[in-house]
CSV table of C-alpha atoms and ligand atoms in Angstrom, one decimal:
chain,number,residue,atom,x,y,z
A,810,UNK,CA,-27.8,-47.6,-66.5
A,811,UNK,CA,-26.0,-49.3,-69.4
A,812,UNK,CA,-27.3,-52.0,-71.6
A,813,UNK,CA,-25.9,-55.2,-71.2
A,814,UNK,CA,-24.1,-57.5,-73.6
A,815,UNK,CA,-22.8,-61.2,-73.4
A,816,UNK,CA,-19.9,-61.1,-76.0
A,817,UNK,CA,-18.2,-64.8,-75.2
A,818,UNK,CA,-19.4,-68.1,-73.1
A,819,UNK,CA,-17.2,-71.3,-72.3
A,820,UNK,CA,-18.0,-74.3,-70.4
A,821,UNK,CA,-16.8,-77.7,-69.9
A,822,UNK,CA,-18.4,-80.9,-69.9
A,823,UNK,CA,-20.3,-81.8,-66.7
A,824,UNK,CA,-18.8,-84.7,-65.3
A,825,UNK,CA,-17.3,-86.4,-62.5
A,826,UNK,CA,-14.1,-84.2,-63.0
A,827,UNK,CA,-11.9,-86.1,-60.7
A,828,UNK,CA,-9.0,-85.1,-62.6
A,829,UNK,CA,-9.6,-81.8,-62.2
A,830,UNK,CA,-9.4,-79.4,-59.2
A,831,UNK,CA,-11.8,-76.6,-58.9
A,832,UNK,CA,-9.5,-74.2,-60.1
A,833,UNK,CA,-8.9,-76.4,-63.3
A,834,UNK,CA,-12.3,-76.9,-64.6
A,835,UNK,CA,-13.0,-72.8,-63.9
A,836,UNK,CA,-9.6,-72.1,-65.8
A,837,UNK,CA,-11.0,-74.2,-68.8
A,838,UNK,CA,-14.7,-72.0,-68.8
A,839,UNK,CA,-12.8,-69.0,-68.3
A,840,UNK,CA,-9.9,-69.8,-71.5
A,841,UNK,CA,-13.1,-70.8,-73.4
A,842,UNK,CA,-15.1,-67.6,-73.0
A,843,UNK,CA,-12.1,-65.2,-73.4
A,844,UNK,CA,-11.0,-67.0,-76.7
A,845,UNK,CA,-14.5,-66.8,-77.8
A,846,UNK,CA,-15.1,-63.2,-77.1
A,847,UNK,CA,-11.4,-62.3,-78.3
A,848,UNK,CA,-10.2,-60.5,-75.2
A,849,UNK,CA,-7.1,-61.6,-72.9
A,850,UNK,CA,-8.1,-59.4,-69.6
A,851,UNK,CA,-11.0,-58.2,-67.6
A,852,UNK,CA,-11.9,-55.8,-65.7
A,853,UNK,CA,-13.2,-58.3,-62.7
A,854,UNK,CA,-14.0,-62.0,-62.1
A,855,UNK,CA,-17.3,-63.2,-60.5
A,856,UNK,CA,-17.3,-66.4,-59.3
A,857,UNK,CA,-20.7,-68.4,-58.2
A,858,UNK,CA,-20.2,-71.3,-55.7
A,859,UNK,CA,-22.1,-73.1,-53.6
A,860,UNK,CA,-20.0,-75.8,-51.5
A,861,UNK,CA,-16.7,-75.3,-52.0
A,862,UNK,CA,-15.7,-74.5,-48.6
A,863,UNK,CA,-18.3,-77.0,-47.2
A,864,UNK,CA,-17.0,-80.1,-49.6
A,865,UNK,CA,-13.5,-79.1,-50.3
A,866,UNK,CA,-12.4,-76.8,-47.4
A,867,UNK,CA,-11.7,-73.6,-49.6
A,868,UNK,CA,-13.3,-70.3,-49.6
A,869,UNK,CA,-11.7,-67.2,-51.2
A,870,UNK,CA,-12.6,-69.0,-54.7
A,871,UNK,CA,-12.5,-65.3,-55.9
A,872,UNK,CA,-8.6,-64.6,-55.8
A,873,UNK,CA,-8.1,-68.1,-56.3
A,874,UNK,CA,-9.6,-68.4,-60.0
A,875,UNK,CA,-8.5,-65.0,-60.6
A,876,UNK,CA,-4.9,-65.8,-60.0
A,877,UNK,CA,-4.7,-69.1,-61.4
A,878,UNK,CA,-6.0,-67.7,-65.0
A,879,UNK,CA,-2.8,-65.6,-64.7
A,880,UNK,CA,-5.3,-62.6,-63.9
A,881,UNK,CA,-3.3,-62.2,-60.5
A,882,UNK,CA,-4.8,-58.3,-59.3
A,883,UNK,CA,-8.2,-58.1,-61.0
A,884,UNK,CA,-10.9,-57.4,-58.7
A,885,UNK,CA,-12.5,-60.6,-58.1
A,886,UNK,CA,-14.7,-62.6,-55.3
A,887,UNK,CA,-17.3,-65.5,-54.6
A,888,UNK,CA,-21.0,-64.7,-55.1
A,889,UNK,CA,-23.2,-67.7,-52.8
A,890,UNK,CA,-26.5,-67.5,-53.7
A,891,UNK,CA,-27.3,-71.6,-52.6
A,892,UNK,CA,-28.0,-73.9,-56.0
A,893,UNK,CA,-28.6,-69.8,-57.6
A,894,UNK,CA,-24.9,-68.7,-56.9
A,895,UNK,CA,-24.4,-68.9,-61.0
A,896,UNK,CA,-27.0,-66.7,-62.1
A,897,UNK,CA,-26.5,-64.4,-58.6
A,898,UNK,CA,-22.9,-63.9,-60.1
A,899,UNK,CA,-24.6,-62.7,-63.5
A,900,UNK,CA,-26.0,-60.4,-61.6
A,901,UNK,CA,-23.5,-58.3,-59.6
A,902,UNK,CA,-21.7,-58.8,-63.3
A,903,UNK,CA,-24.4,-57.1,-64.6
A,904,UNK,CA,-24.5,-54.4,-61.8
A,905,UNK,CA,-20.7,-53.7,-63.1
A,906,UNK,CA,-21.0,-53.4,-66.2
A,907,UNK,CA,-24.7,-51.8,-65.9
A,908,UNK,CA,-23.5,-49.2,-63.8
A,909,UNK,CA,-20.4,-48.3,-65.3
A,910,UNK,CA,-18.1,-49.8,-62.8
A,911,UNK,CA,-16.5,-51.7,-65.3
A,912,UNK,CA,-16.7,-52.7,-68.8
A,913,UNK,CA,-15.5,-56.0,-69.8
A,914,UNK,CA,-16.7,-58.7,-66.8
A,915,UNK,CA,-15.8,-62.5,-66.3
A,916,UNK,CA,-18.9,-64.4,-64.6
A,917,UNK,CA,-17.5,-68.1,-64.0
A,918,UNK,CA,-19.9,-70.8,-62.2
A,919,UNK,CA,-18.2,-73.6,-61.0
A,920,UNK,CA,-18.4,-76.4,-58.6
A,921,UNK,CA,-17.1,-79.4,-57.3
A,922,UNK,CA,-19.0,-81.7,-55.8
A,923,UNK,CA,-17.4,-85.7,-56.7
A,924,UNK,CA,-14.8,-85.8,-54.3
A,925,UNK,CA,-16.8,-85.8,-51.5
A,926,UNK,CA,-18.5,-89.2,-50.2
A,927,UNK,CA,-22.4,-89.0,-50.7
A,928,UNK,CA,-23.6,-88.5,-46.9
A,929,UNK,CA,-21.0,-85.0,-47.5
A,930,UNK,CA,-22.4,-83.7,-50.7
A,931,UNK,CA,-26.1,-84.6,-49.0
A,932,UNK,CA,-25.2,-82.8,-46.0
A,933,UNK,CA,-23.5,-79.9,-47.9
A,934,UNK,CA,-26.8,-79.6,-50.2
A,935,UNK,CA,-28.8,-79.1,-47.0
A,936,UNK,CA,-27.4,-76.3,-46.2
A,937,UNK,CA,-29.3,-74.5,-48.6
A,938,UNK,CA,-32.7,-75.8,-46.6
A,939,UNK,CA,-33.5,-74.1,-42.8
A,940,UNK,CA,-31.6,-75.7,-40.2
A,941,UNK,CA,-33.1,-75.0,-37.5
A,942,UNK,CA,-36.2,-75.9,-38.5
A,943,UNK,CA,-36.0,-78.7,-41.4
A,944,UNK,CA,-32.2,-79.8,-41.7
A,945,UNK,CA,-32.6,-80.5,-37.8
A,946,UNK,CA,-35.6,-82.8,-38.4
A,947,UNK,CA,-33.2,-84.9,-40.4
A,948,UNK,CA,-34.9,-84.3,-43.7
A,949,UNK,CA,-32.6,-83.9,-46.7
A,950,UNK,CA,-33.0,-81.6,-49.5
A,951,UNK,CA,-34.4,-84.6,-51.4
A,952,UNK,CA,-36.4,-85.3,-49.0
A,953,UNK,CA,-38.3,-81.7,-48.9
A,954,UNK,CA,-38.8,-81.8,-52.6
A,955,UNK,CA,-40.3,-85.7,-52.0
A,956,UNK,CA,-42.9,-84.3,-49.4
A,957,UNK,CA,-43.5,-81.3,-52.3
A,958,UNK,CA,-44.4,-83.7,-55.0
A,959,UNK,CA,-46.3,-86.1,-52.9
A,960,UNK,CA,-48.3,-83.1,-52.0
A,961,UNK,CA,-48.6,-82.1,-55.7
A,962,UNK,CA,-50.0,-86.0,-56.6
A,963,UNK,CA,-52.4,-85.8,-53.4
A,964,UNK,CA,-53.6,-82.3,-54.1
A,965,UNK,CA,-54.2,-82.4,-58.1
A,966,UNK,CA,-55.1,-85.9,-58.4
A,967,UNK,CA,-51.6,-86.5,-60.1
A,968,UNK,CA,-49.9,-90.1,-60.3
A,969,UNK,CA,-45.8,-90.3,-60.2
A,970,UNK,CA,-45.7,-91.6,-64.1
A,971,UNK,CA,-47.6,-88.1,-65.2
A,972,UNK,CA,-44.3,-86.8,-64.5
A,973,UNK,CA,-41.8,-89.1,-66.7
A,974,UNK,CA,-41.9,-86.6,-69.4
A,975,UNK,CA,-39.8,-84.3,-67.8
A,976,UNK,CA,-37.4,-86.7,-67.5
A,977,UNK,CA,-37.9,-87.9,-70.9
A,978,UNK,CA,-37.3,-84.9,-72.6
A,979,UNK,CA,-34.7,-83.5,-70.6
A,980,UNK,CA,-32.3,-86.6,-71.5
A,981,UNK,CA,-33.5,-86.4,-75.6
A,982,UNK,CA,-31.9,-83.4,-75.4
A,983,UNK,CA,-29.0,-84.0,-73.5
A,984,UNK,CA,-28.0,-86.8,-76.0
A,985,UNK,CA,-27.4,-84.2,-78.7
A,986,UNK,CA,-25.3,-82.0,-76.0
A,987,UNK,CA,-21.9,-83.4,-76.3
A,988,UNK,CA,-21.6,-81.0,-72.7
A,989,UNK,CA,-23.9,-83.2,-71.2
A,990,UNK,CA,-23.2,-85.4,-67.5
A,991,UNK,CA,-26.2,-88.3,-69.3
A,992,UNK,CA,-25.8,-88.4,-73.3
A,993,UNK,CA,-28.3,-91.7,-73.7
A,994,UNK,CA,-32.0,-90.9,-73.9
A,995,UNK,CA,-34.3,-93.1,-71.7
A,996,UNK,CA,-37.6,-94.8,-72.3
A,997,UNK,CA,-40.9,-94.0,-70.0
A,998,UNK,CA,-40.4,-97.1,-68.7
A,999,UNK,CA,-36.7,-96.1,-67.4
A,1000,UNK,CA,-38.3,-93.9,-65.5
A,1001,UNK,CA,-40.9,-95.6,-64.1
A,1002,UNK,CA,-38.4,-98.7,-63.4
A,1003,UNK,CA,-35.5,-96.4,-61.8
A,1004,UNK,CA,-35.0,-97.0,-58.1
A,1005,UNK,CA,-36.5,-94.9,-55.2
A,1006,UNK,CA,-34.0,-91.9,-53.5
A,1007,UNK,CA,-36.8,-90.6,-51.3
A,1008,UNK,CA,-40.4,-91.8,-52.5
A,1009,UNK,CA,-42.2,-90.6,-54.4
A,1010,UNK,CA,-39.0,-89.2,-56.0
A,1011,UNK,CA,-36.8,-91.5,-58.0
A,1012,UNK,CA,-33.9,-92.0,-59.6
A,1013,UNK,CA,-35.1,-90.0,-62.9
A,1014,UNK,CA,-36.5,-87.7,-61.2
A,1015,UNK,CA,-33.6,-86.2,-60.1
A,1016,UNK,CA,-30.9,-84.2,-61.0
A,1017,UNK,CA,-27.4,-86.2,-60.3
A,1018,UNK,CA,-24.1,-84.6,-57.9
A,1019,UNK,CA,-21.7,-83.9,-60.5
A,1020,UNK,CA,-18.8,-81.6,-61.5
A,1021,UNK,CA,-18.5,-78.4,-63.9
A,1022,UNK,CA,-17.7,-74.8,-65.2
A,1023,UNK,CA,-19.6,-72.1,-67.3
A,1024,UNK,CA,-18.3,-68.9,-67.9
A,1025,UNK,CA,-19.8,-65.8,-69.8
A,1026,UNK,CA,-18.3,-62.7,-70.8
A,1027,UNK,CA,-20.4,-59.3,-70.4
A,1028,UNK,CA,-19.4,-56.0,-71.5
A,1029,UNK,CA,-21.7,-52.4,-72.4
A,1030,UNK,CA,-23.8,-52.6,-75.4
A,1031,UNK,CA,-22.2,-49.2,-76.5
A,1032,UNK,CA,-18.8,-50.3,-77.8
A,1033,UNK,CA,-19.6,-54.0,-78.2
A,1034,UNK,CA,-22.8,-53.7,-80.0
A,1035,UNK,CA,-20.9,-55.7,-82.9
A,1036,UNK,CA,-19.6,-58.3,-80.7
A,1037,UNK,CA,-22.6,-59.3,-79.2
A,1038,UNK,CA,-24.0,-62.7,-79.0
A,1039,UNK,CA,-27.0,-62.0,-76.9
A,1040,UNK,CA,-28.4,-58.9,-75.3
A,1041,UNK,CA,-29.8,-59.2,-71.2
A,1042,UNK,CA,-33.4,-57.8,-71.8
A,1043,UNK,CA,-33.8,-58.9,-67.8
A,1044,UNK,CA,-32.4,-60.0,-64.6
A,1045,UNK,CA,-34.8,-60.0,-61.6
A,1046,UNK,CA,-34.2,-61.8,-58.1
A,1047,UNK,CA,-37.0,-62.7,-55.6
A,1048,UNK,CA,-37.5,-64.0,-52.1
A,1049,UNK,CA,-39.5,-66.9,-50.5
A,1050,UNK,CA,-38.9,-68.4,-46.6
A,1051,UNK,CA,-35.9,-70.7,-46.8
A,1052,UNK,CA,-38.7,-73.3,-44.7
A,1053,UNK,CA,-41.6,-74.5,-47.0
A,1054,UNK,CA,-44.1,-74.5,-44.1
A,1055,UNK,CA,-43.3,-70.9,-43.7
A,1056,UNK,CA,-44.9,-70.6,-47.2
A,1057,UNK,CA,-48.4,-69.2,-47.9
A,1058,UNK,CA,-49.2,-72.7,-49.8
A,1059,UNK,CA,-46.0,-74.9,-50.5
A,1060,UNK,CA,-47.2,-75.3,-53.9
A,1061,UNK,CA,-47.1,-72.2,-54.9
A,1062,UNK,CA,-43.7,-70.8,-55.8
A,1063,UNK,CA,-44.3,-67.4,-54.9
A,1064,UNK,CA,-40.8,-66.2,-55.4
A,1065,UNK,CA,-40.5,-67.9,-59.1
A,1066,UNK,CA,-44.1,-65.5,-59.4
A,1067,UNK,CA,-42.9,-62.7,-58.7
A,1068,UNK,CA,-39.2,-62.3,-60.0
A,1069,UNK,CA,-40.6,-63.7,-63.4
A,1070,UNK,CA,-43.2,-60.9,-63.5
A,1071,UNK,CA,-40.4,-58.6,-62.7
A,1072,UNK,CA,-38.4,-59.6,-65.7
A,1073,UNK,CA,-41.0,-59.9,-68.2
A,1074,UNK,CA,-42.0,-56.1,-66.7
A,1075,UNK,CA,-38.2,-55.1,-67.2
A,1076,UNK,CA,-38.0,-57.0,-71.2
A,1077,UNK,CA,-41.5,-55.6,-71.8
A,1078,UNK,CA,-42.5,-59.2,-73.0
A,1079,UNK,CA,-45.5,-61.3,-71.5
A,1080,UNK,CA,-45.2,-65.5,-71.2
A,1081,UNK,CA,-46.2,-66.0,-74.7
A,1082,UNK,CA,-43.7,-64.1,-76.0
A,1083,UNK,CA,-40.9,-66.2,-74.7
A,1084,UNK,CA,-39.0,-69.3,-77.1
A,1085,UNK,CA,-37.3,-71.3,-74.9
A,1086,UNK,CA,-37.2,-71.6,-71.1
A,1087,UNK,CA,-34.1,-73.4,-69.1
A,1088,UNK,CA,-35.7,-73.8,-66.3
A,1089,UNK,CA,-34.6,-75.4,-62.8
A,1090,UNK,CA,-35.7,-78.9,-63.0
A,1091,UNK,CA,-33.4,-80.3,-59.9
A,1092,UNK,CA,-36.5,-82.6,-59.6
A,1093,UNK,CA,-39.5,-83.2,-61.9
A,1094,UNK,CA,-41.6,-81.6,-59.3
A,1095,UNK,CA,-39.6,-78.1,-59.6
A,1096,UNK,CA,-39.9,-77.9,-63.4
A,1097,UNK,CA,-44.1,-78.3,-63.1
A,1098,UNK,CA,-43.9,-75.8,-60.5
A,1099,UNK,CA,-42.3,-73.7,-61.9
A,1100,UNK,CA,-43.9,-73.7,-65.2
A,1101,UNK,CA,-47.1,-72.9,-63.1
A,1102,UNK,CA,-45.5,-70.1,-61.0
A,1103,UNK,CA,-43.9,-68.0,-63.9
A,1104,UNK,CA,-47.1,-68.0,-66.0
A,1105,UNK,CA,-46.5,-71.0,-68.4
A,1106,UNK,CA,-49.5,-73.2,-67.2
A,1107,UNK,CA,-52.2,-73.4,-64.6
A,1108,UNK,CA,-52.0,-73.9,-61.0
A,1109,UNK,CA,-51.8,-77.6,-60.8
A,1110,UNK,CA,-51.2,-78.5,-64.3
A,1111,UNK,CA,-47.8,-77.8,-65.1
A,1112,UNK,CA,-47.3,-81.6,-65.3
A,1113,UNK,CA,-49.7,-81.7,-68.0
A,1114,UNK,CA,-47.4,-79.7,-70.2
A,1115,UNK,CA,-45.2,-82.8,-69.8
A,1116,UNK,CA,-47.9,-85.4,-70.7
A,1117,UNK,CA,-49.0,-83.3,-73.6
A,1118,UNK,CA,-45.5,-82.9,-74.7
A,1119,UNK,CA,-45.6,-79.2,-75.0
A,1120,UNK,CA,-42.0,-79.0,-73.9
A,1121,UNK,CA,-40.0,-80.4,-76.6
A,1122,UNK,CA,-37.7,-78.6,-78.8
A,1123,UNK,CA,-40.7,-78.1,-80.9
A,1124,UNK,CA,-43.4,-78.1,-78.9
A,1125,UNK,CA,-45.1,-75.0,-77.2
A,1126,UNK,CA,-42.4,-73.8,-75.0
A,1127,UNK,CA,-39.2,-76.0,-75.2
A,1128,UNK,CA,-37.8,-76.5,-71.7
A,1129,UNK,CA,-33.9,-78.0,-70.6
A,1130,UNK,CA,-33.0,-77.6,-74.7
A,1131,UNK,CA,-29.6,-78.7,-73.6
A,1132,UNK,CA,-30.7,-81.5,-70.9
A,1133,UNK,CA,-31.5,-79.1,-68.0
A,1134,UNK,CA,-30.4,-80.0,-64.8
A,1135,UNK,CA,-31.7,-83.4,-65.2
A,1136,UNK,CA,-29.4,-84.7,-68.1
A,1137,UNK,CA,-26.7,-81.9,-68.8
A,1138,UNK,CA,-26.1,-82.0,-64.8
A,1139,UNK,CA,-26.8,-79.6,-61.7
A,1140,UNK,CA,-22.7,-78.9,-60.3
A,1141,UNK,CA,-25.0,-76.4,-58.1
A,1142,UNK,CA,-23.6,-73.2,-58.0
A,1143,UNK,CA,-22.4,-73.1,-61.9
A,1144,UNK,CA,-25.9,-74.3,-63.3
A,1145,UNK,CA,-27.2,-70.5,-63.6
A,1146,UNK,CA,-23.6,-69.9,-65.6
A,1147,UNK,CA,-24.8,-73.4,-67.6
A,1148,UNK,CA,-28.3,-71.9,-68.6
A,1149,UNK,CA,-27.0,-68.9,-69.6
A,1150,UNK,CA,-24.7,-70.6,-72.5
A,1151,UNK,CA,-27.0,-72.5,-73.1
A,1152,UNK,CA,-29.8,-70.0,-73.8
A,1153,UNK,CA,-26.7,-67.8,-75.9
A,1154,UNK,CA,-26.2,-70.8,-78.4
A,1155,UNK,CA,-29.8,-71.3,-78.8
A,1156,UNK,CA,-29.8,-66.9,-79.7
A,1157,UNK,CA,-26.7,-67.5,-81.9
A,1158,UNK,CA,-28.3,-71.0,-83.7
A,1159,UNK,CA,-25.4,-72.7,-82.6
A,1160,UNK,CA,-27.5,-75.4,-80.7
A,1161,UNK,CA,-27.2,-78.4,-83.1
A,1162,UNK,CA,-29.9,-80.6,-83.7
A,1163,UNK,CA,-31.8,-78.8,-80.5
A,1164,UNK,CA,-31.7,-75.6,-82.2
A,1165,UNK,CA,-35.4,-74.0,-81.3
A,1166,UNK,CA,-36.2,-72.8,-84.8
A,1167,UNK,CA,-35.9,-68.7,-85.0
A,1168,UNK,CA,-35.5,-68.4,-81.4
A,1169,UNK,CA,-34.9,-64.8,-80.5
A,1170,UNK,CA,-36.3,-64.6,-76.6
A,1171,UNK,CA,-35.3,-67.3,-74.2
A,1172,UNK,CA,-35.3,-66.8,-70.6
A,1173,UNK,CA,-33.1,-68.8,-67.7
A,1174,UNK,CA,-34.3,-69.1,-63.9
A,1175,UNK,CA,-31.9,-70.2,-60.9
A,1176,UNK,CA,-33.8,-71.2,-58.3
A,1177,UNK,CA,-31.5,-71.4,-54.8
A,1178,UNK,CA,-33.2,-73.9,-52.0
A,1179,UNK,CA,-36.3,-74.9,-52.5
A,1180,UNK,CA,-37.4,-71.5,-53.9
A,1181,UNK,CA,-36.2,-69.8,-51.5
A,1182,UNK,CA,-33.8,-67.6,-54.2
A,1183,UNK,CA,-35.2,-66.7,-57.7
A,1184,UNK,CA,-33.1,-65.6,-60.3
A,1185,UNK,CA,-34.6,-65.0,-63.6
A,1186,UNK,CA,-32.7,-63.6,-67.0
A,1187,UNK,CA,-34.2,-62.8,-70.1
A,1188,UNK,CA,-32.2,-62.5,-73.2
A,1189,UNK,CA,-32.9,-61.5,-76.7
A,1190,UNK,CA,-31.2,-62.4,-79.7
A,1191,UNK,CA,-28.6,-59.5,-81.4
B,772,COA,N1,-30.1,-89.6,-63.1
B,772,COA,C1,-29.8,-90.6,-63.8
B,772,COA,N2,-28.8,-91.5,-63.5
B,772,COA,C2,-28.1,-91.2,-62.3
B,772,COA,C3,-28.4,-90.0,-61.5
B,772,COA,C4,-29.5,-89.2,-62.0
B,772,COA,N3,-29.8,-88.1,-61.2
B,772,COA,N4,-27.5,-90.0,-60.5
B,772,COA,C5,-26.7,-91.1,-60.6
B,772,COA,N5,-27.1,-91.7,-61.7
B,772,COA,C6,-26.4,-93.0,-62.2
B,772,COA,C7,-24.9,-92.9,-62.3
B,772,COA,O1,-24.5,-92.5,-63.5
B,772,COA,C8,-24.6,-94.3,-62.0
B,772,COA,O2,-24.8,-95.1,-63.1
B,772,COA,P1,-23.8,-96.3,-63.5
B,772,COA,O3,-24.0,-97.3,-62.4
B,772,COA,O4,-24.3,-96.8,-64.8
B,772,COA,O5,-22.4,-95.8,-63.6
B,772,COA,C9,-25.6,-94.8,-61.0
B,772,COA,O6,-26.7,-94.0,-61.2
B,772,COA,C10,-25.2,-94.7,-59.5
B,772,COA,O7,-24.5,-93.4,-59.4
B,772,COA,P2,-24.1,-92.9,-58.0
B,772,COA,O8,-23.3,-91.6,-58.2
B,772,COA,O9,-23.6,-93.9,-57.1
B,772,COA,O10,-25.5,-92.4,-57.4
B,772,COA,P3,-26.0,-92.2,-55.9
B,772,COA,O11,-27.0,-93.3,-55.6
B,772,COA,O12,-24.8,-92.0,-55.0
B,772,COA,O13,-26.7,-90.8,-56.0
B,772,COA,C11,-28.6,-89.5,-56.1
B,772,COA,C12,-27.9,-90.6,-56.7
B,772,COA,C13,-29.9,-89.2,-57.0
B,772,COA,C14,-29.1,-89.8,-54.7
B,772,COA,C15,-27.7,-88.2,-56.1
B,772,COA,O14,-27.4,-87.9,-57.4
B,772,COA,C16,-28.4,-87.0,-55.5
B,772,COA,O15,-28.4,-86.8,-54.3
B,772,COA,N6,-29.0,-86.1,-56.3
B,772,COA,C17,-29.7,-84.9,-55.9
B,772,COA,C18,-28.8,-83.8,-55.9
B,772,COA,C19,-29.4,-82.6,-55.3
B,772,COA,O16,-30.2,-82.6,-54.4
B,772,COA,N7,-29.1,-81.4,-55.9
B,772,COA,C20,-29.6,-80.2,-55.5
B,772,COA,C21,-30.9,-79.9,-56.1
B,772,COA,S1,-31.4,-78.2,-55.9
């Protein structure tokens, strides 16, 4: 197998695009990436999407992209992977370019979700969830993560406000991304004023529906060493049942667990070792699992790393450097693309005033359902 290289990224704002089709915003990652890595063809085009046939009627995203960046006969095609379809395209990328397939590969995330009315886009996010046994109950995907964190606050003895600095942080950070959906930071007492989606989950604890593209560029390590702006050190996926009372304890992530241990086997790195973590904060209660599952923090005290600020761009292990899902925006299945960037420009020191001083490991997880898909990458600095 070859090593892997990312040698260019792009992205656009995340925003309610509504001047923009799908096949715009991806056309503006894609320009952005290839001008940055200095190459005007590919070899292929992966594209991860979650909902485009679901909220806007078209499949076949693959050929579509491919032909509308005037890249008409590349091989190219849609990767689905739920909320993980961006980092599940870095992955068959990386099998590509690994392999020897191909050499110079296109991975674009992108997705559309504004032009659908909300009780669509709801319905269209459930279908990451079981139907047969939870979307028929009439719970949305909200909803499941509500009954997880009122678990979480039952179990460890946790109140709802532990949680604001997630939220907190997350839009500090955005502010200084000019990429960002939110670019205002918010008080505590924002989020302890928003309004209720699904209780115990509000307003700030969620990640909003929005619109975007990301787009990175891989290519072998052998021919590109000296174009390279970040090296893949890992890429692991894991499994979990798509229902969370299928789990062994719905608090336990076990599929964050075990592809994280998988990548920090493949980078030969433990936690500790690791700079910066974009990790999946759809809701506060994912990012405090999640920092529990992948080693960061105790079983039932990943909040604390929240309330003891240990997650700022300073602090122990910076988390959502560029707003996370919470304040740069969750447009579903490009977010993996997103974290990707965004962990290249903190490798290359090109992220501005949240620069994590002499970061040279940061890792990215996707998480598709409710932990049901787990994507992690690890990346090292050139
Ligand atoms: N955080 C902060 N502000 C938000 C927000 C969020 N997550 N979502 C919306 N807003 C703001 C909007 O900017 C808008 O502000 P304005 O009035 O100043 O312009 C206001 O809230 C209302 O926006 P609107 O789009 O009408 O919100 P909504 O009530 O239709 O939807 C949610 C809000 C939270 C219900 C919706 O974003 C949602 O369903 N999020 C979850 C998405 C999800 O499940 N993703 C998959 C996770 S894996």
């Amino acid at each position: 197998m070859r090593d892997v290289v990312i040698i260019g990224v792009g992205q656009t704002r995340v925003e309610e695009h509504w001047g923009k089709s799908l096949r715009h915003m991806a056309h503006d990652a894609v320009m952005a990436a290839m001008k940055d890595a200095g190459i005007e063809t590919a070899d292929a085009l992966y594209v991860g999407n979650m909902l485009s046939g679901e909220l806007g009627g078209q499949e076949h995203v693959g050929a579509l992209v491919a032909d509308f960046i005037g890249l008409r006969g590349i091989e190219a095609m849609k990767v689905e992977a739920a909320c993980a379809s961006g980092a599940a395209a870095l992955r068959v990328g990386m099998f590509a370019v690994a392999s020897g397939i191909h050499d110079v590969v296109m991975v674009c995330g992108v997705e559309k979700m504004t032009d659908a009315v909300g009780d669509e886009v709801t319905s269209g996010l459930a279908t990451a969830a079981d139907q047969e046994y939870e979307v028929s109950q009439g719970i949305s995907f909200v909803g499941l993560n509500a009954l997880l964190m009122r678990r979480y606050m039952h179990q460890f003895d946790v109140k709802h406000e532990h949680f604001a600095g997630f939220a907190v942080n997350a839009h500090k950070n955005g502010a200084n991304n000019p990429n960002a959906m939110f670019q205002s930071p918010i008080k505590a007492e924002t989020y302890l004023r928003a309004s209720m989606i699904a209780d115990p989950i509000n307003l700030m604890d969620s990640s909003p529906v929005c619109d975007g593209a990301a787009c990175v560029i891989l290519a072998p390590a052998d021919g590109y060493r000296a174009r390279a702006k970040a090296h893949i050190l890992a890429s692991a996926v894991a499994t979990d049942s798509l229902a969370i009372h299928d789990r062994r304890d719905p608090l336990t992530l076990d599929a964050v667990a075990l592809s994280s241990q998988k990548a920090y086997a493949q980078a030969r790195i433990t936690p500790t070792d690791v700079d910066l973590f974009e990790v999946h904060d759809a809701f506060t209660i994912m990012a405090a699992l999640s920092l529990e599952a992948a080693g960061f923090a105790p079983r039932g005290r990943g909040v604390c790393m929240a309330v003891d600020n240990e997650i700022g761009i300073e602090g122990r292990l910076p988390i959502s450097t560029m707003g996370g899902l919470k304040s740069r925006g969750h447009p579903v299945g490009a977010t993996g693309v997103y974290q990707i960037v965004e962990v290249v420009a903190q490798l290359t020191g090109q992220a501005g005033k949240n620069q994590v001083q002499g970061a040279r490991i940061g890792m990215a997880q996707n998480i598709g359902g409710s932990g049901a898909t787990v994507i992690t990458h690890i990346l090292g600095g050139v």
